[in-house]
Short mmCIF file of C-alpha atoms in Angstrom, two decimals:
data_model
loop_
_atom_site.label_atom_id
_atom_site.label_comp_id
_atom_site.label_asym_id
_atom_site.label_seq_id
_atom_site.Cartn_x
_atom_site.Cartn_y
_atom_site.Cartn_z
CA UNK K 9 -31.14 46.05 30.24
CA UNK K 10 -33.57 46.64 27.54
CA UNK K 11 -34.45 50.26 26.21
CA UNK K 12 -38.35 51.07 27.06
CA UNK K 13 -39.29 50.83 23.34
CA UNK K 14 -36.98 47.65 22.72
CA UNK K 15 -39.90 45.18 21.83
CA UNK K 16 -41.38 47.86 19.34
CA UNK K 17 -39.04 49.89 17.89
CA UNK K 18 -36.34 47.85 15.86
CA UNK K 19 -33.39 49.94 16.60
CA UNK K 20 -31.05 47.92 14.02
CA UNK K 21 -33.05 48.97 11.40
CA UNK K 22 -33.49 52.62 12.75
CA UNK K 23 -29.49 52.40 12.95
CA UNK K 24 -29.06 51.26 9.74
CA UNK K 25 -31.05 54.08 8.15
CA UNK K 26 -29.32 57.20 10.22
CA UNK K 27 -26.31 56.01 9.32
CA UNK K 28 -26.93 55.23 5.82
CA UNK K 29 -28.48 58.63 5.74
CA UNK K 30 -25.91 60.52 7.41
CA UNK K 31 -23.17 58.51 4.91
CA UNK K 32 -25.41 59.58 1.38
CA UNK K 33 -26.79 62.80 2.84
CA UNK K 34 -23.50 64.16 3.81
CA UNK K 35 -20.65 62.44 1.97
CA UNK K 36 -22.20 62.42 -2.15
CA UNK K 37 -23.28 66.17 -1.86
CA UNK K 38 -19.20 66.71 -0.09
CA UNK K 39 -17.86 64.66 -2.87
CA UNK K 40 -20.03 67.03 -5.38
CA UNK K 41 -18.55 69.95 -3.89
CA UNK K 42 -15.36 68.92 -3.86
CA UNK K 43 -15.94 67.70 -7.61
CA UNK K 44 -16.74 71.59 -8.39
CA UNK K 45 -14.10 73.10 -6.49
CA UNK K 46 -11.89 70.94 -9.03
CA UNK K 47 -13.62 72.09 -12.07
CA UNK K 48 -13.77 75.71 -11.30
CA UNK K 49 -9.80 75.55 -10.21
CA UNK K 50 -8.99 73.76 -13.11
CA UNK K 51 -10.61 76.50 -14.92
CA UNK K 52 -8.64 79.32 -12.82
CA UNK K 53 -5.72 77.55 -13.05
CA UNK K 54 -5.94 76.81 -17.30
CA UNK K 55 -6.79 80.42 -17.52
CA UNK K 56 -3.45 81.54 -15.78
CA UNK K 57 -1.19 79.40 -18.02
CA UNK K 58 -0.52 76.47 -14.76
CA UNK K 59 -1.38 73.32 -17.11
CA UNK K 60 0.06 70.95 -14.60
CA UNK K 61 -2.22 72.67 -11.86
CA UNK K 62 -5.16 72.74 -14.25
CA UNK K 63 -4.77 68.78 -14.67
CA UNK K 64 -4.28 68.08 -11.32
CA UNK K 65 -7.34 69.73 -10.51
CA UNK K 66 -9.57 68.32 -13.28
CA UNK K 67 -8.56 64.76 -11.82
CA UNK K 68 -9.98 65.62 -8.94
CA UNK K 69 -12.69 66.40 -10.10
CA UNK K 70 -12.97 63.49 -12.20
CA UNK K 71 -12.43 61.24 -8.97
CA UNK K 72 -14.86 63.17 -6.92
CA UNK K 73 -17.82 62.90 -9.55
CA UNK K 74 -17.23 59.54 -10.03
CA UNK K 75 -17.27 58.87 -6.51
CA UNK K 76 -20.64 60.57 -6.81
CA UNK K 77 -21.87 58.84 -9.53
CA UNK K 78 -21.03 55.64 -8.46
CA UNK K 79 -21.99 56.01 -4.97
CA UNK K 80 -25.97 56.84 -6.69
CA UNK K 81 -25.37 54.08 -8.67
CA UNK K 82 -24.86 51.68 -5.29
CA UNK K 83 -28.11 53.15 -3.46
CA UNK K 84 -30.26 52.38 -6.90
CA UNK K 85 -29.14 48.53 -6.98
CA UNK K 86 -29.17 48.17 -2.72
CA UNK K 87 -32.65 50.01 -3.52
CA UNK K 88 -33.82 47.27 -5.90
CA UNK K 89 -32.51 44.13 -4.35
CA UNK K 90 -34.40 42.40 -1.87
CA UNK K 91 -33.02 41.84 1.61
CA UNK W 3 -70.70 41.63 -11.88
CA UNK W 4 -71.32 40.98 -8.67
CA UNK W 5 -71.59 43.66 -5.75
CA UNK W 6 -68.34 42.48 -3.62
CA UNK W 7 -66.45 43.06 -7.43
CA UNK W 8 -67.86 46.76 -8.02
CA UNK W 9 -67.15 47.39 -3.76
CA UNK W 10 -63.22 46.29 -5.01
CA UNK W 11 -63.07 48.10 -7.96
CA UNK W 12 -64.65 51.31 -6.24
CA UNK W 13 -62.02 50.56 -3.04
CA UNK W 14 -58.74 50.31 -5.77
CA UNK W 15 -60.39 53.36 -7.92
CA UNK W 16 -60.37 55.64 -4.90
CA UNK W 17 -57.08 54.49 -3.72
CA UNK W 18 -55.42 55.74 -7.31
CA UNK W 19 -57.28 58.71 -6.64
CA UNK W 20 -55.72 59.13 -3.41
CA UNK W 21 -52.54 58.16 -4.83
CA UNK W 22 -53.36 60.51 -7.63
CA UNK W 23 -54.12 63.37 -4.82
CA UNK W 24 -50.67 62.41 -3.15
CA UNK W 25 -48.58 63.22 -6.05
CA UNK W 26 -50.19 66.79 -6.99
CA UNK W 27 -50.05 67.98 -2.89
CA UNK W 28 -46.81 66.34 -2.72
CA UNK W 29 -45.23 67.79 -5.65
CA UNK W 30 -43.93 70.55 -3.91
CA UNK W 31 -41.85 68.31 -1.83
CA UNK W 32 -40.16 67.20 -4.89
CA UNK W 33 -39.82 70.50 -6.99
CA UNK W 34 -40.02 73.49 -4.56
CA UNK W 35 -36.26 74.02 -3.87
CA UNK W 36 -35.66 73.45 -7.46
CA UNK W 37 -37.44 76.26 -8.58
CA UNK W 38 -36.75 78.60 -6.08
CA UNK W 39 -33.32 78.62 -6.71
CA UNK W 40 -34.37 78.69 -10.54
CA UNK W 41 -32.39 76.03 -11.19
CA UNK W 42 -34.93 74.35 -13.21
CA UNK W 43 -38.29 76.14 -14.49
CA UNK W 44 -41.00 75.38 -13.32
CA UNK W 45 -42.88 73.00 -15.80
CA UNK W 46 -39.51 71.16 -16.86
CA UNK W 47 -38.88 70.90 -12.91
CA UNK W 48 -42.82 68.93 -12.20
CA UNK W 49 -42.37 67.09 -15.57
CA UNK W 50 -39.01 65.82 -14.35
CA UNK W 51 -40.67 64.93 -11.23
CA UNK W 52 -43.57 63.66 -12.46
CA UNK W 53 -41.12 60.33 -14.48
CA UNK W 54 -38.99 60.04 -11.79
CA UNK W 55 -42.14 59.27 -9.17
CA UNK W 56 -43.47 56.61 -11.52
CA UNK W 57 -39.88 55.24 -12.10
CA UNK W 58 -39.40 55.30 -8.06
CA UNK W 59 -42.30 53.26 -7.83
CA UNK W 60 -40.90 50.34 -9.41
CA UNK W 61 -37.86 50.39 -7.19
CA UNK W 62 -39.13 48.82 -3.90
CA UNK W 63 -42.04 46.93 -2.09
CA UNK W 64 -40.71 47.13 1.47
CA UNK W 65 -43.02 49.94 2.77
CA UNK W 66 -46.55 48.72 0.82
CA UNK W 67 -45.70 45.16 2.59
CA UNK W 68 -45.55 47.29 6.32
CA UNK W 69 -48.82 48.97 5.03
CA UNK W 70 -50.25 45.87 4.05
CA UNK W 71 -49.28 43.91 7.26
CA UNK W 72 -47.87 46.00 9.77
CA UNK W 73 -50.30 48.34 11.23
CA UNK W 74 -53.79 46.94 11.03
CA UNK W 75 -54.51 43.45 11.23
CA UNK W 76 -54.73 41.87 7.76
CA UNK W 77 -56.72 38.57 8.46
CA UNK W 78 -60.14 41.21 9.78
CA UNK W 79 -59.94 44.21 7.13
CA UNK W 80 -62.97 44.19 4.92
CA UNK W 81 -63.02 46.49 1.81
CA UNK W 82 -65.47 49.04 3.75
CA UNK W 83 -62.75 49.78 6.59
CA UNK W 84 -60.19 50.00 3.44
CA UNK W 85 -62.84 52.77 1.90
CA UNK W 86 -63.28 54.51 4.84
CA UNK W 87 -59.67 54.59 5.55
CA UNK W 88 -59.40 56.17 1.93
CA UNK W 89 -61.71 59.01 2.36
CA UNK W 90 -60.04 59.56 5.66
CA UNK W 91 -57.04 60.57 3.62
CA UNK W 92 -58.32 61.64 0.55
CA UNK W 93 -60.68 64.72 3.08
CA UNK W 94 -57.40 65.48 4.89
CA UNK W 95 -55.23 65.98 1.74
CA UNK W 96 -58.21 67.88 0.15
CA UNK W 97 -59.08 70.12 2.99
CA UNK W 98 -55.07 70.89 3.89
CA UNK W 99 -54.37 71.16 -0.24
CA UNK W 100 -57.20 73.92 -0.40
CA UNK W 101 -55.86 76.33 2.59
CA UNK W 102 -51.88 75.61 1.26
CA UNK W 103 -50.46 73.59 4.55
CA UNK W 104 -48.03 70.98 3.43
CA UNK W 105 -48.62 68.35 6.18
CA UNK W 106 -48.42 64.65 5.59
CA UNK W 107 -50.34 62.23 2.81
CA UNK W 108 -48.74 59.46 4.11
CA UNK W 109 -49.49 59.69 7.80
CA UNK W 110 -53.38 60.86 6.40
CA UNK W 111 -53.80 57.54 5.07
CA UNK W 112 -52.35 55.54 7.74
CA UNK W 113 -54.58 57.53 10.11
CA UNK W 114 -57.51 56.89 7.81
CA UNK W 115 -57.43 53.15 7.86
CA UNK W 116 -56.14 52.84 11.84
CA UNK W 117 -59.40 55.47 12.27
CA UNK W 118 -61.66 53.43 9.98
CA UNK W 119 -60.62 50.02 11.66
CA UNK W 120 -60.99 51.45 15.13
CA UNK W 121 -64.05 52.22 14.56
CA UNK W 122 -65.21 48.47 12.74
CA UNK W 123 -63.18 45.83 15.10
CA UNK W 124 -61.87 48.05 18.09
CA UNK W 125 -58.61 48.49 19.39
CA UNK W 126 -57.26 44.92 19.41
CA UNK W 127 -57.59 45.37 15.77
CA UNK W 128 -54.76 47.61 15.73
CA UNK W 129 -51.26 46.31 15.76
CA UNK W 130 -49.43 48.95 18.11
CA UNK W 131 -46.33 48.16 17.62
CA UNK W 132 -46.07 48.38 14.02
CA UNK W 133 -47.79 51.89 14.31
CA UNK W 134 -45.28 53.22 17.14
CA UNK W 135 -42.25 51.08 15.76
CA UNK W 136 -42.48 51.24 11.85
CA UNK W 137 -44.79 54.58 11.41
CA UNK W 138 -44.54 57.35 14.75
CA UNK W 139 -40.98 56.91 15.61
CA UNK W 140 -39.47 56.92 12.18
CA UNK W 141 -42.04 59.72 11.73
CA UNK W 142 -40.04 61.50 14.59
CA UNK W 143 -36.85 60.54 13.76
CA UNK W 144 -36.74 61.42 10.10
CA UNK W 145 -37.10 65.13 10.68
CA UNK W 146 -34.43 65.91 12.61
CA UNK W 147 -32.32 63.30 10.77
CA UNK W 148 -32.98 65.82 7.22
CA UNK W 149 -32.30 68.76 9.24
CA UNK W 150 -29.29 67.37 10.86
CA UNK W 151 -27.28 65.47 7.57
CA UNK W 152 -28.14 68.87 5.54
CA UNK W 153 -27.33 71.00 7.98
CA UNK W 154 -23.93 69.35 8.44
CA UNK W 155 -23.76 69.08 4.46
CA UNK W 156 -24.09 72.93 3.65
CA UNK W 157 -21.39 73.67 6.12
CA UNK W 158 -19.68 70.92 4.85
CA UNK W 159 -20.17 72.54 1.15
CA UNK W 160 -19.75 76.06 2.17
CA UNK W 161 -15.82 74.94 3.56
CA UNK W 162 -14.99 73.64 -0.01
CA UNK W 163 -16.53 75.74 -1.88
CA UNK W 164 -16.08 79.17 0.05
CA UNK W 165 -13.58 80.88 -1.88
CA UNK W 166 -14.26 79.83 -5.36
CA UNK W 167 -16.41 82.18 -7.59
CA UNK W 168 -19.48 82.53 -7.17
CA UNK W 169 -20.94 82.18 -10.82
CA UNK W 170 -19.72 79.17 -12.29
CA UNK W 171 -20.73 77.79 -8.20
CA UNK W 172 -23.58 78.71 -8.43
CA UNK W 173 -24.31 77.09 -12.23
CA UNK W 174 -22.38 73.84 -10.59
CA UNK W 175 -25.00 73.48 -7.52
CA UNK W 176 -27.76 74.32 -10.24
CA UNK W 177 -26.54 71.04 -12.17
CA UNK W 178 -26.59 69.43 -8.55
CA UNK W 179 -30.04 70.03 -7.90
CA UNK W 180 -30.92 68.73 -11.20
CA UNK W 181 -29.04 65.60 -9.93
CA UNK W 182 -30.39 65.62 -6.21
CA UNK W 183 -33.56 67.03 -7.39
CA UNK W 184 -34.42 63.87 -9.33
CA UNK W 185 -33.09 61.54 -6.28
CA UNK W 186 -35.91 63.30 -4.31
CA UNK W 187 -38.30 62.70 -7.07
CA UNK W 188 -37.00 59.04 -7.40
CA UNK W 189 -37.08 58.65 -3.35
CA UNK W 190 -40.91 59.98 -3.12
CA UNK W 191 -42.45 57.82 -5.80
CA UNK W 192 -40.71 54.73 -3.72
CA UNK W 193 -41.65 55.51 -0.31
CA UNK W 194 -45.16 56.93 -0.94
CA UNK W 195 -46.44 54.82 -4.22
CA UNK W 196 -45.63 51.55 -2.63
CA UNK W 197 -48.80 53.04 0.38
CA UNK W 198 -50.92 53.38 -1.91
CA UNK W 199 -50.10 49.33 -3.51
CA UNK W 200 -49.98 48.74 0.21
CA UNK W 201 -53.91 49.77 0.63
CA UNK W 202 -55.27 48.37 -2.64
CA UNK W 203 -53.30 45.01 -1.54
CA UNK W 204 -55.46 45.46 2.10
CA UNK W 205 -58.25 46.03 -0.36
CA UNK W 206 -57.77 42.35 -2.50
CA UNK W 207 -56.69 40.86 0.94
CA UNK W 208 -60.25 42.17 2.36
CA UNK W 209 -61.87 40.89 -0.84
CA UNK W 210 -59.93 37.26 -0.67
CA UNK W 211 -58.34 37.89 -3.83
CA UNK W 212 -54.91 37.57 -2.14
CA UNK W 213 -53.79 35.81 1.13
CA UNK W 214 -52.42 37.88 3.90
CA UNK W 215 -48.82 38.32 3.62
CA UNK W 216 -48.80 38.40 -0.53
CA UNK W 217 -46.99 40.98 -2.38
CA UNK W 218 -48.58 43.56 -4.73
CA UNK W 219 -49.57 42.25 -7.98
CA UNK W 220 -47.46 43.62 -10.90
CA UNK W 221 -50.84 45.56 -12.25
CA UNK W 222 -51.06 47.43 -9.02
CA UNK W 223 -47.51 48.44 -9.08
CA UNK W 224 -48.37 50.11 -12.23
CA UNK W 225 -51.31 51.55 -11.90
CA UNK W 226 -49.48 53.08 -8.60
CA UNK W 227 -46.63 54.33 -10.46
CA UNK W 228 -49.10 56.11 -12.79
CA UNK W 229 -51.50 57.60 -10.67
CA UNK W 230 -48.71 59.22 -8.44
CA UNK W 231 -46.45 60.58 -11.85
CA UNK W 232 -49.77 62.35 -12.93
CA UNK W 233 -50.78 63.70 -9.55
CA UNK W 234 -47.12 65.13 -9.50
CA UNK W 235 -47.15 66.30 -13.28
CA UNK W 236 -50.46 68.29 -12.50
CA UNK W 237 -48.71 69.99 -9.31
CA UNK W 238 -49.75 71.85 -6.22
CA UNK W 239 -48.43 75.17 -6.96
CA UNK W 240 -50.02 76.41 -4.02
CA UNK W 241 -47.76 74.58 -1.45
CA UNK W 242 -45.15 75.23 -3.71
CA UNK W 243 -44.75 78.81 -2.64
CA UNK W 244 -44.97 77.66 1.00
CA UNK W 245 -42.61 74.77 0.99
CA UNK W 246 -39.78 76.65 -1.91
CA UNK W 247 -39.91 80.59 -0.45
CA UNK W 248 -42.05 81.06 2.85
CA UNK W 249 -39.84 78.90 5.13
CA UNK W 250 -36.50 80.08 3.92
CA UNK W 251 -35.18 82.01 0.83
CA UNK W 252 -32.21 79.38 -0.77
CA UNK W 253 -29.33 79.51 -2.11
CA UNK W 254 -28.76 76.75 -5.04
CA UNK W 255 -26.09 74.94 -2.40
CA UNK W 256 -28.66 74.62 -0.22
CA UNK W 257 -31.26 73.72 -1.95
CA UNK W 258 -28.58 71.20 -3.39
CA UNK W 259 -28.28 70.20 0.24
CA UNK W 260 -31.39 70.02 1.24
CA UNK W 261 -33.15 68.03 -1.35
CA UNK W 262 -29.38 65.49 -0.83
CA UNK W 263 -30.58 64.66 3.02
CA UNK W 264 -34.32 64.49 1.66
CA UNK W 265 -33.14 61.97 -0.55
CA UNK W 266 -31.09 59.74 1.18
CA UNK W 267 -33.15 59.70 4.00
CA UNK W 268 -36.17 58.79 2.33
CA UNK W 269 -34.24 56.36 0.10
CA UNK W 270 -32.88 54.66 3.14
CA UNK W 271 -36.14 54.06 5.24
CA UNK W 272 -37.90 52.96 2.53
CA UNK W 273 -35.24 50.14 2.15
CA UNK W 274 -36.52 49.27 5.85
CA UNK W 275 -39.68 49.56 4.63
CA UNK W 276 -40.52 52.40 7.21
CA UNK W 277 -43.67 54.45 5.33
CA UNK W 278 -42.53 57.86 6.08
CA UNK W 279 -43.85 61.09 5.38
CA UNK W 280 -41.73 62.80 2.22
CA UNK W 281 -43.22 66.15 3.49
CA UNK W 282 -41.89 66.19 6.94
CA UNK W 283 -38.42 64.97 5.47
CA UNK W 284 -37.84 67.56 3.15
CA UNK W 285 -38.48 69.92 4.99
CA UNK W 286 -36.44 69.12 7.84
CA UNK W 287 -33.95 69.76 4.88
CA UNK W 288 -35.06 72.63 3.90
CA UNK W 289 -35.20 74.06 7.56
CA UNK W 290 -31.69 72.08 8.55
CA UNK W 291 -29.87 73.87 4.97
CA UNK W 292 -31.30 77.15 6.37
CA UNK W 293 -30.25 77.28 10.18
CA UNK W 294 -26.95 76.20 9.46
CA UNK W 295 -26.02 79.34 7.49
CA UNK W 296 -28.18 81.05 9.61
CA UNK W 297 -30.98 80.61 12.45
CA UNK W 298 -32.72 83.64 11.27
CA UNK W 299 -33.11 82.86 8.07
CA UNK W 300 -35.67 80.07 8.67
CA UNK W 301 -39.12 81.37 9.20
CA UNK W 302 -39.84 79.71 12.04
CA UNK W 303 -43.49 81.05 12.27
CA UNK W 304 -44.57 79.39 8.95
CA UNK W 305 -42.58 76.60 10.28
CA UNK W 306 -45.24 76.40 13.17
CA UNK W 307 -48.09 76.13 10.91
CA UNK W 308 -46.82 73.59 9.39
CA UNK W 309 -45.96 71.37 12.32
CA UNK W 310 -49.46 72.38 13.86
CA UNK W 311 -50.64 70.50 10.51
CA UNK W 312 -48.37 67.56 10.58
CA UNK W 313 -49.81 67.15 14.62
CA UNK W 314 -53.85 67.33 13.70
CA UNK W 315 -53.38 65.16 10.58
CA UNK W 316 -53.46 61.69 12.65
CA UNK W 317 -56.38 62.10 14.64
CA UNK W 318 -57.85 64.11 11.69
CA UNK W 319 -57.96 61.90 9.14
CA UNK W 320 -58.55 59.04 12.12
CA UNK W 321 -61.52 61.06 12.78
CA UNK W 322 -62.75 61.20 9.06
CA UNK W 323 -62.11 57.49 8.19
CA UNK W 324 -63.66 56.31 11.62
CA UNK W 325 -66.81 58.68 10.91
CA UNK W 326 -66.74 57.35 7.10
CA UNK W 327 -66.87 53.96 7.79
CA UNK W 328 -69.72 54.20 10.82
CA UNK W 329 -71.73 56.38 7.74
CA UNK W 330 -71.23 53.41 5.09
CA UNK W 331 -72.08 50.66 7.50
CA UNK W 332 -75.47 52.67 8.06
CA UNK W 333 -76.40 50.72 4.38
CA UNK W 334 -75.09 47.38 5.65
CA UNK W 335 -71.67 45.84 4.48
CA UNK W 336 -72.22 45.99 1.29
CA UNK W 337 -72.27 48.22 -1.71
CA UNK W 338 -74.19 50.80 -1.20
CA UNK W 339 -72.84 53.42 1.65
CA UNK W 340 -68.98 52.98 -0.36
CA UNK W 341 -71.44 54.12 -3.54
CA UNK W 342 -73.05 57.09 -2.42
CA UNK W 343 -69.96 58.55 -0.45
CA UNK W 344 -67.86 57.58 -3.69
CA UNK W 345 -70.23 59.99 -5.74
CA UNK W 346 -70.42 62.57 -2.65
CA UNK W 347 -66.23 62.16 -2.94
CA UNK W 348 -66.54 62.50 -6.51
CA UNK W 349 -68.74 65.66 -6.43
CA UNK W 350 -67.05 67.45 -3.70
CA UNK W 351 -63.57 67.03 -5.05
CA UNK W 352 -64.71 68.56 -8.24
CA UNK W 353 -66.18 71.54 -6.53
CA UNK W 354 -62.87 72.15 -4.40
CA UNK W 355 -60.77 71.64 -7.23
CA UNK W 356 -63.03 74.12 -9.45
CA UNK W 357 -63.01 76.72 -6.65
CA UNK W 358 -59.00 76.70 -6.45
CA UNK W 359 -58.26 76.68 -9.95
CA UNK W 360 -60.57 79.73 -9.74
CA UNK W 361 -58.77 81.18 -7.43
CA UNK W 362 -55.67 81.10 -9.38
CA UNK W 363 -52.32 79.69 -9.00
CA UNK W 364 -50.25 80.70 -6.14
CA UNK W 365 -46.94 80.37 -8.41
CA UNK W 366 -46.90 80.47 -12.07
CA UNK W 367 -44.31 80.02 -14.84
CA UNK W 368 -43.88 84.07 -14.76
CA UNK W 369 -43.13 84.49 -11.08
CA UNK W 370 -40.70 82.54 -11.46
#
């Protein structure tokens, strides 16, 4: 059974952008705040003498931004290339 | 020179001055969370902006090819219905510019030229489905996509972040915004340069300088680019007190937030080459990072205005492009009715624009 709209409205491509949308709208600004939650623990935790913590947490933070970083990187270049 | 040359070169001149009008009313778009939250001045935040558009611009051509091909039939535009389309849009951002309503550039110009060709070939002329399928469902859709993927990211944010303190947050999200802040920058000058290469392509199409189907030419790409980077660098600071404090007041995560799900997706329909309207994307965000801390917080009555906009700029600008092109045919097809409503443009744009800047700006670098 076809949807009313089927011969109109490509749904793939409408598909393709929510979820692309939901995965770079949601996930990159998580993996941001996750990246600052390690920075401003590591900063806690360096303060109060736990070095081990304090590294822990700026590796986090490390992974998360690049994660970020990376992830901006991907939409740029799937921006730019042609289908 | 003959006349069919100066009819192209007055068609593409008015397009970069709609392209031109598109980056100063939709610089609030771009900058308005950013400065609310203060997490970039003012001047820095449209200057930003303003080389991030005309970087964007260069990113894509998806969306000007739908422009160029997907809504009105390419093989019977004629430079006129381009023109009329043009004014169409250019009246419409003018006239919603003066009185401070953010509503949509991008659906004013494709309302323009649908308008303008209605009016010169009649419905057949029209190709419906790329209207409902690439322009009014994605114009739906994208909305309530922002509101929902920021809404879900603040609360997202707000879990991780909750019990950290609140200074050093708050100077993290401002470095965020600086970071989603340009994405939204980058994102507009994609999706809403590549209309304007999309038109003047129509244009050369209508002139038989290209054959339907033919991407933009590299010196319309940058003269794209540039108009909308200098539209955005001179600003609209009058819709940037609407769009950055009268819906909701922000706090830097959600501003963060918000300008994130503008971002991607803008960034991801214009892959699809779906022209959507920046405007009513962002501020889905906006009004999606708002609700989810808290319902009340979104000023749902300037809200209204603004959708009441959004809803009369279709058959607006339809209206003024169809009524613009019926006026220029008055002188024949040829040169002069696109002359003497191109100086009547010309004139009246300078008045309005005198008459605001009179007025004042709404938002300075002191308010702020």
């Amino acid at each position: 059974m076809h949807l009313l709209a089927d011969p109109v409205v490509d749904w793939n491509q409408l598909l393709d952008v929510i979820w692309a949308a939901l995965l770079g709208g949601i996930a990159v600004p998580g993996a941001f705040a996750i990246a600052l939650f390690g920075a401003v623990r590591a900063t806690d935790a360096r303060r109060n003498g736990a070095l081990g913590l304090a590294v822990g947490y700026w590796t986090l933070m490390a992974v998360a931004m690049t994660l970020v970083l990376a992830s901006i990187v991907f939409g740029v270049i799937v921006m730019t290339s042609k289908d | 020179m003959d006349a069919a040359f100066v009819l192209l070169v007055i068609v593409v001149i008015t397009a970069l001055a709609f392209d031109f009008t598109n980056g100063f009313h939709d610089t609030a778009n771009v900058v308005a969370t950013s400065i609310s939250t203060r997490a970039m001045a003012p001047k820095i935040a449209v200057g930003y902006a303003a080389i991030l558009n005309f970087v964007g611009a260069f990113l894509s051509i998806q969306v000007a090819a739908t422009i160029a091909s997907g809504i009105v039939d390419a093989d019977l535009v004629t430079e006129p219905i381009v023109f009329g389309g043009l004014i169409g849009a250019i009246a419409w951002n003018l006239i919603t510019w003066y009185y401070g309503l953010p509503s949509s550039s991008s659906h004013a110009l494709i309302g323009g030229v649908v308008g303008s060709m209605l009016v010169a070939k009649g419905p057949d002329a029209i190709i419906g489905s790329g209207l409902l399928g690439k322009v009014a469902v994605p114009a739906v859709v994208a909305p309530i996509l922002a509101f929902l993927v920021a809404g879900v990211a603040i609360t997202l944010i707000y879990r991780i972040v909750h019990n950290l303190r609140p200074g050093p947050t708050n100077a993290g999200f401002k470095g965020g915004q600086v970071l989603s802040g340009g994405l939204l920058a980058l994102a507009h000058g994609t999706n809403d340069a590549q209309k304007t290469m999309g038109i003047i392509t129509l244009a050369l199409i209508g002139g038989g300088e290209l054959n339907p189907g033919a991407d933009p030419p590299f010196w319309v790409i940058v003269s794209s680019a540039t108009a909308i980077a200098l539209g955005t660098y001179m600003g609209g600071w009058r819709i940037i007190k609407t769009m950055g404090s009268r819906i909701i007041k922000m706090d830097t995560a959600q501003g963060f937030a918000a300008q994130g799900s503008g971002a991607a997706v803008i960034l991801a329909a214009t892959h699809v080459g779906f022209p959507l309207s920046t405007t009513h994307t962002i501020t889905g965000g906006v009004m999606g990072a708002g609700a989810a801390k808290r319902v009340s917080a979104v000023r749902w009555g300037v809200a209204g205005s603004i959708v009441t906009a959004w809803v009369l700029t279709l058959p607006a600008s339809a209206a003024i492009g169809g009524a613009t092109y019926a006026v220029t045919s008055i002188f024949g097809s040829g040169l002069t009715g696109p002359l003497i409503v191109f100086v009547a443009l010309v004139i009246v744009m300078a008045v309005v624009y005198a008459r605001r800047v009179s007025q004042g700006s709404a938002i300075t670098a002191a308010e702020t």
